[in-house]
Structure formats: structure tokens, C-alpha cells
CSV table of C-alpha atoms in Angstrom, one decimal:
chain,number,residue,atom,x,y,z
A,1,LYS,CA,-5.5,-2.4,-30.1
A,2,GLY,CA,-7.6,-5.7,-29.3
A,3,GLY,CA,-4.1,-7.5,-30.3
A,4,PHE,CA,-2.2,-5.5,-27.8
A,5,PHE,CA,-4.7,-6.2,-25.2
A,6,PHE,CA,-4.2,-9.4,-25.3
A,7,MET,CA,-0.3,-10.0,-25.5
A,8,SER,CA,-0.1,-7.6,-23.1
A,9,ILE,CA,-1.7,-10.1,-20.9
A,10,ALA,CA,0.1,-13.0,-22.4
A,11,PHE,CA,3.1,-11.0,-20.9
A,12,TYR,CA,1.6,-10.5,-17.3
A,13,GLN,CA,1.5,-13.7,-17.0
A,14,GLU,CA,4.8,-14.5,-18.2
A,15,ILE,CA,6.0,-12.0,-15.4
A,16,THR,CA,4.6,-13.8,-12.9
A,17,ARG,CA,5.5,-17.3,-13.5
A,18,SER,CA,9.5,-16.1,-13.8
A,19,VAL,CA,8.9,-15.3,-10.5
A,20,GLU,CA,9.7,-17.5,-7.7
A,21,PHE,CA,9.1,-16.9,-3.5
A,22,LYS,CA,9.7,-18.3,-0.7
A,23,VAL,CA,7.3,-17.7,2.1
A,24,SER,CA,7.9,-18.1,6.1
A,25,PRO,CA,6.3,-16.8,9.2
A,26,PHE,CA,8.6,-14.1,8.7
A,27,GLY,CA,7.7,-12.9,5.8
A,28,ILE,CA,7.9,-13.3,1.4
A,29,LYS,CA,11.3,-13.3,-0.1
A,30,VAL,CA,11.3,-12.9,-3.9
A,31,LYS,CA,14.1,-15.1,-4.8
A,32,LYS,CA,13.7,-14.7,-8.8
A,33,HIS,CA,12.2,-12.5,-11.6
A,34,HIS,CA,11.4,-11.7,-14.8
A,35,SER,CA,14.3,-9.2,-16.6
A,36,GLU,CA,11.6,-6.6,-17.7
A,37,VAL,CA,10.8,-5.5,-13.9
A,38,GLU,CA,12.0,-3.8,-10.7
A,39,LEU,CA,11.5,-5.0,-7.6
A,40,ILE,CA,9.9,-2.0,-5.7
A,41,GLY,CA,8.2,-3.5,-2.9
A,42,VAL,CA,7.4,-6.3,0.0
A,43,GLY,CA,4.6,-7.0,1.9
A,44,ARG,CA,3.1,-8.9,3.6
A,45,SER,CA,1.2,-10.9,0.7
A,46,ALA,CA,3.2,-9.7,-2.5
A,47,CYS,CA,6.2,-8.2,-4.3
A,48,ALA,CA,5.4,-5.4,-6.1
A,49,PHE,CA,6.8,-4.5,-9.7
A,50,LEU,CA,7.3,-1.9,-11.8
A,51,ILE,CA,7.8,-3.1,-15.4
A,52,LYS,CA,10.7,-1.8,-16.9
A,53,GLY,CA,10.3,1.4,-19.8
A,54,THR,CA,6.4,2.0,-18.4
A,55,ASN,CA,4.0,3.7,-15.1
A,56,LYS,CA,2.9,0.3,-14.3
A,57,VAL,CA,3.4,-1.6,-11.4
A,58,ILE,CA,2.4,-5.1,-10.9
A,59,LYS,CA,1.5,-6.5,-7.6
A,60,ILE,CA,2.4,-10.0,-7.6
A,61,PHE,CA,1.1,-12.8,-5.3
A,62,PRO,CA,3.0,-15.8,-3.5
A,63,SER,CA,-0.2,-19.1,-3.9
A,64,GLU,CA,-0.2,-18.5,-0.1
A,65,PHE,CA,-2.7,-15.7,-1.1
A,66,THR,CA,-3.9,-15.9,-4.5
A,67,LYS,CA,-7.1,-15.5,-2.4
A,68,VAL,CA,-6.0,-11.4,-1.8
A,69,ALA,CA,-5.7,-10.9,-5.1
A,70,LYS,CA,-8.9,-11.1,-6.0
A,71,LEU,CA,-10.1,-9.0,-3.0
A,72,GLU,CA,-8.0,-6.3,-3.1
A,73,ALA,CA,-8.8,-6.0,-7.4
A,74,LYS,CA,-12.4,-6.5,-6.3
A,75,ILE,CA,-11.8,-3.3,-3.9
A,76,TYR,CA,-9.8,-1.1,-6.7
A,77,ARG,CA,-12.7,-1.7,-8.7
A,78,LYS,CA,-15.4,0.3,-6.2
A,79,LEU,CA,-12.7,2.7,-5.6
A,80,LYS,CA,-13.0,3.2,-9.5
A,81,GLY,CA,-13.8,7.5,-10.6
A,82,ILE,CA,-11.6,8.1,-7.4
A,83,PRO,CA,-8.6,9.4,-8.4
A,84,GLN,CA,-6.1,9.1,-5.0
A,85,PHE,CA,-6.4,5.9,-5.6
A,86,PRO,CA,-4.8,4.0,-7.7
A,87,THR,CA,-5.7,2.6,-11.4
A,88,ILE,CA,-6.1,-0.3,-12.2
A,89,TYR,CA,-5.7,-1.9,-16.3
A,90,ASP,CA,-5.8,-5.0,-14.9
A,91,SER,CA,-5.8,-8.4,-13.0
A,92,GLY,CA,-5.5,-12.3,-12.7
A,93,TYR,CA,-5.3,-15.1,-9.7
A,94,ASN,CA,-2.4,-13.7,-9.0
A,95,TYR,CA,-1.5,-10.2,-9.3
A,96,ILE,CA,-2.9,-6.8,-10.4
A,97,VAL,CA,-1.6,-3.8,-12.5
A,98,MET,CA,-1.9,-0.6,-11.5
A,99,GLU,CA,-0.9,2.8,-11.8
A,100,TYR,CA,2.6,3.9,-10.6
A,101,ILE,CA,3.1,6.1,-7.7
A,102,GLN,CA,5.7,8.0,-7.7
A,103,GLY,CA,6.5,10.0,-4.6
A,104,SER,CA,7.9,9.9,-0.9
A,105,THR,CA,5.5,7.7,1.7
A,106,LEU,CA,4.6,9.2,5.1
A,107,PHE,CA,7.4,6.8,6.3
A,108,ASP,CA,10.0,8.4,3.9
A,109,CYS,CA,9.3,12.0,5.6
A,110,LEU,CA,9.7,11.1,9.0
A,111,HIS,CA,13.0,9.5,7.9
A,112,LYS,CA,14.3,11.8,5.5
A,113,GLY,CA,12.8,14.6,7.5
A,114,ILE,CA,10.2,15.9,4.9
A,115,GLU,CA,7.7,18.3,6.6
A,116,ILE,CA,3.9,16.4,6.8
A,117,LYS,CA,1.9,19.4,6.2
A,118,GLU,CA,-1.8,19.2,8.7
A,119,GLU,CA,-3.8,19.9,5.1
A,120,GLN,CA,-2.0,16.1,4.2
A,121,ILE,CA,-3.3,14.4,7.3
A,122,PHE,CA,-7.0,16.2,6.7
A,123,GLU,CA,-6.9,14.8,3.1
A,124,VAL,CA,-6.2,11.8,3.2
A,125,ASP,CA,-9.4,12.1,6.1
A,126,LYS,CA,-11.4,12.9,3.0
A,127,ILE,CA,-9.7,10.2,0.7
A,128,LEU,CA,-10.7,7.5,3.5
A,129,ASP,CA,-14.2,9.5,3.9
A,130,SER,CA,-14.4,8.7,-0.4
A,131,ALA,CA,-13.8,5.2,0.4
A,132,ARG,CA,-16.8,4.7,2.8
A,133,LYS,CA,-19.8,6.6,0.6
A,134,ARG,CA,-18.6,3.1,-1.4
A,135,GLY,CA,-19.5,1.4,1.2
A,136,LEU,CA,-16.1,-0.3,2.7
A,137,ASN,CA,-13.9,0.0,6.0
A,138,PRO,CA,-10.6,2.0,5.5
A,139,SER,CA,-8.0,-0.9,7.4
A,140,ASP,CA,-5.3,-0.8,7.8
A,141,VAL,CA,-4.1,2.5,6.9
A,142,HIS,CA,-0.2,3.2,8.1
A,143,LEU,CA,2.6,4.7,7.2
A,144,LYS,CA,4.0,3.0,3.6
A,145,ASN,CA,0.9,3.5,2.3
A,146,ILE,CA,0.1,6.4,2.2
A,147,ILE,CA,2.2,8.2,-0.7
A,148,LEU,CA,2.9,12.5,-1.5
A,149,THR,CA,2.8,12.6,-4.6
A,150,GLY,CA,3.2,16.6,-6.6
A,151,LYS,CA,-0.8,16.7,-7.0
A,152,GLY,CA,-1.6,15.8,-3.5
A,153,ILE,CA,-1.4,12.4,-1.8
A,154,LYS,CA,-3.3,8.3,-3.2
A,155,VAL,CA,-3.2,5.9,-0.8
A,156,ILE,CA,-2.2,2.0,-2.0
A,157,ASP,CA,-3.0,-1.6,-0.3
A,158,VAL,CA,-6.4,-1.7,0.4
A,159,ALA,CA,-6.7,-5.3,0.6
A,160,ARG,CA,-8.3,-4.7,4.7
A,161,PHE,CA,-10.9,-2.2,2.8
A,162,GLU,CA,-13.6,-4.5,3.2
A,163,GLN,CA,-12.5,-6.5,6.6
A,164,ASN,CA,-15.5,-6.0,9.4
A,165,ILE,CA,-13.1,-5.8,12.4
A,166,GLN,CA,-13.2,-1.7,13.6
A,167,CYS,CA,-9.1,-0.8,12.9
A,168,PHE,CA,-7.1,2.1,14.4
A,169,GLN,CA,-4.7,2.6,13.3
A,170,TRP,CA,-5.2,5.9,11.0
A,171,ARG,CA,-6.9,7.7,14.0
A,172,ASP,CA,-3.8,6.7,15.9
A,173,LEU,CA,-1.4,8.0,13.1
A,174,ARG,CA,-3.8,11.3,13.1
A,175,THR,CA,-3.7,12.0,17.0
A,176,THR,CA,0.1,10.8,17.3
A,177,TYR,CA,0.4,13.4,14.6
A,178,PHE,CA,-1.2,16.2,16.0
A,179,LYS,CA,0.2,15.3,19.4
A,180,VAL,CA,3.2,14.4,18.9
A,181,TYR,CA,4.4,15.2,16.0
A,182,LYS,CA,4.0,18.7,15.7
A,183,LYS,CA,5.3,19.9,19.2
A,184,LYS,CA,9.0,21.4,19.4
A,185,PHE,CA,10.9,18.3,20.6
A,186,PHE,CA,10.0,16.0,17.6
A,187,PRO,CA,13.3,15.1,16.5
A,188,LYS,CA,13.3,16.4,12.3
A,189,ARG,CA,14.4,12.3,11.3
A,190,LEU,CA,13.6,9.8,12.8
A,191,PRO,CA,16.4,6.2,11.6
A,192,LYS,CA,13.8,3.9,9.9
A,193,LEU,CA,15.1,0.8,12.7
A,194,LEU,CA,12.9,2.7,15.6
A,195,ILE,CA,10.0,3.4,13.3
A,196,ASN,CA,10.4,-0.3,12.1
A,197,ILE,CA,10.9,-0.8,16.2
A,198,ILE,CA,7.9,1.3,17.2
A,199,SER,CA,5.3,-0.6,14.4
A,200,LYS,CA,6.2,-3.9,15.7
A,201,ILE,CA,5.3,-3.0,18.7
A,202,TYR,CA,1.9,-0.9,18.1
A,203,LYS,CA,0.6,-3.7,16.3
A,204,LEU,CA,1.4,-6.7,19.3
A,205,CYS,CA,-0.7,-4.8,21.1
A,206,ILE,CA,-3.7,-5.2,18.9
A,207,PRO,CA,-3.2,-7.9,16.6
A,208,HIS,CA,-6.7,-8.7,16.2
A,209,GLN,CA,-7.0,-5.6,13.4
A,210,PHE,CA,-4.0,-7.2,11.6
A,211,LYS,CA,-4.6,-10.5,11.0
A,212,ASN,CA,-3.9,-11.5,7.2
A,213,VAL,CA,-8.2,-11.7,5.0
């Protein structure tokens, strides 16, 4: 058992060393990665890879964002025991290994026409309240880090849950749900480009909430 544990750590480190990033003001691009992983997501400070043949994701941070890796791992450990956040298996100075969450993000739902129900909005409220009870400040909660699964809702990407700035993003999404999404005139599906444009405009209006940690 101990040998397997150390072999796993060595494998995770091998994966991180294989990744080549290009970081620019426009975001992160992956130029190269290990053959045993599949790129499944690119964020502002890291990229997520599914480890083939497993239910694990390794989130790898470019050198510019290693402090975010340390902070996010710390926050996930604070959330340990709350089933609506992913399980963490290991972490290092530039990576986090966590449970792979299968499902549809709220972004996917808007784009594909999957109904978002009121009880799911209320469930997100409860999940964020559970994080607050651990002394955290849920922030940067958006359409792409809330995942609807067959067993409920999961929330990912918690690096900004310790920031001091008050973030109203979930409050504003929640208000939009009840005041706009629930209306009969709201379209069943929205193009990805339109959703992204609306998101960009929102962030330009309140940039102080989205500074890098």
C-alpha cells in the first residue's frame, strides 16, 4: 500500500513535468502534455487533465500561479467532509489531484437547453452556506464551476473562497434566474458565444471581484 502511494506521487510529478504552458494576457494554452492524460478544462490560473483509466483529475498550475495551487489545496482540505465538494487525493507545489466530477455545468445547461430547477438553485445556496460555516467566503461562483450530477450538485474551483473582497456573482446569477430565466420569453438554448459575451461584460462592470489571488 505504501509503495503504491509513493508510486502515485511520482506519477503525478511525472505528469506535471511533461506539461508545457504558454501564459499570456489572453489566458493559458497547453502546448504539450503527458500521453496518459486528456485535457478537459482551461481556467485563468490552471488546466485540468483527466488521468486516463481513472476517476481522477490532475489540475496543473503554471509557475506564475503556484501560490494559487497551494491556496486551493488548503481550501479543499477545509471543505473535507462536505460531499458537494470534490475529494482531494494529493497535492504538490503546482498541482492538485482530485475526484473527477461527471455532469453538466450550469453553462452547459444554458447552452444545451437542459432545465435548471428551482430546487437546484436552493441546493447551491445550502452548499455555499456550508462553506461559510467553515470560515470561508465563497467567491467567483459562476456557471462553469457548478456541476449538476446524477446524485446532486458539486461545486469546484474554490481558490478564491478565502478572499476578503465580497463577491456578489452567485447572488447576481441567482437573481437573474428568478427574474429572467424563469420567464416564458427566455429562450430554451443560448449560444456559447452569447453566454461568454454576457460574462465578459459582467466582469468588466465589477473587475475588483475577479482579481487573481
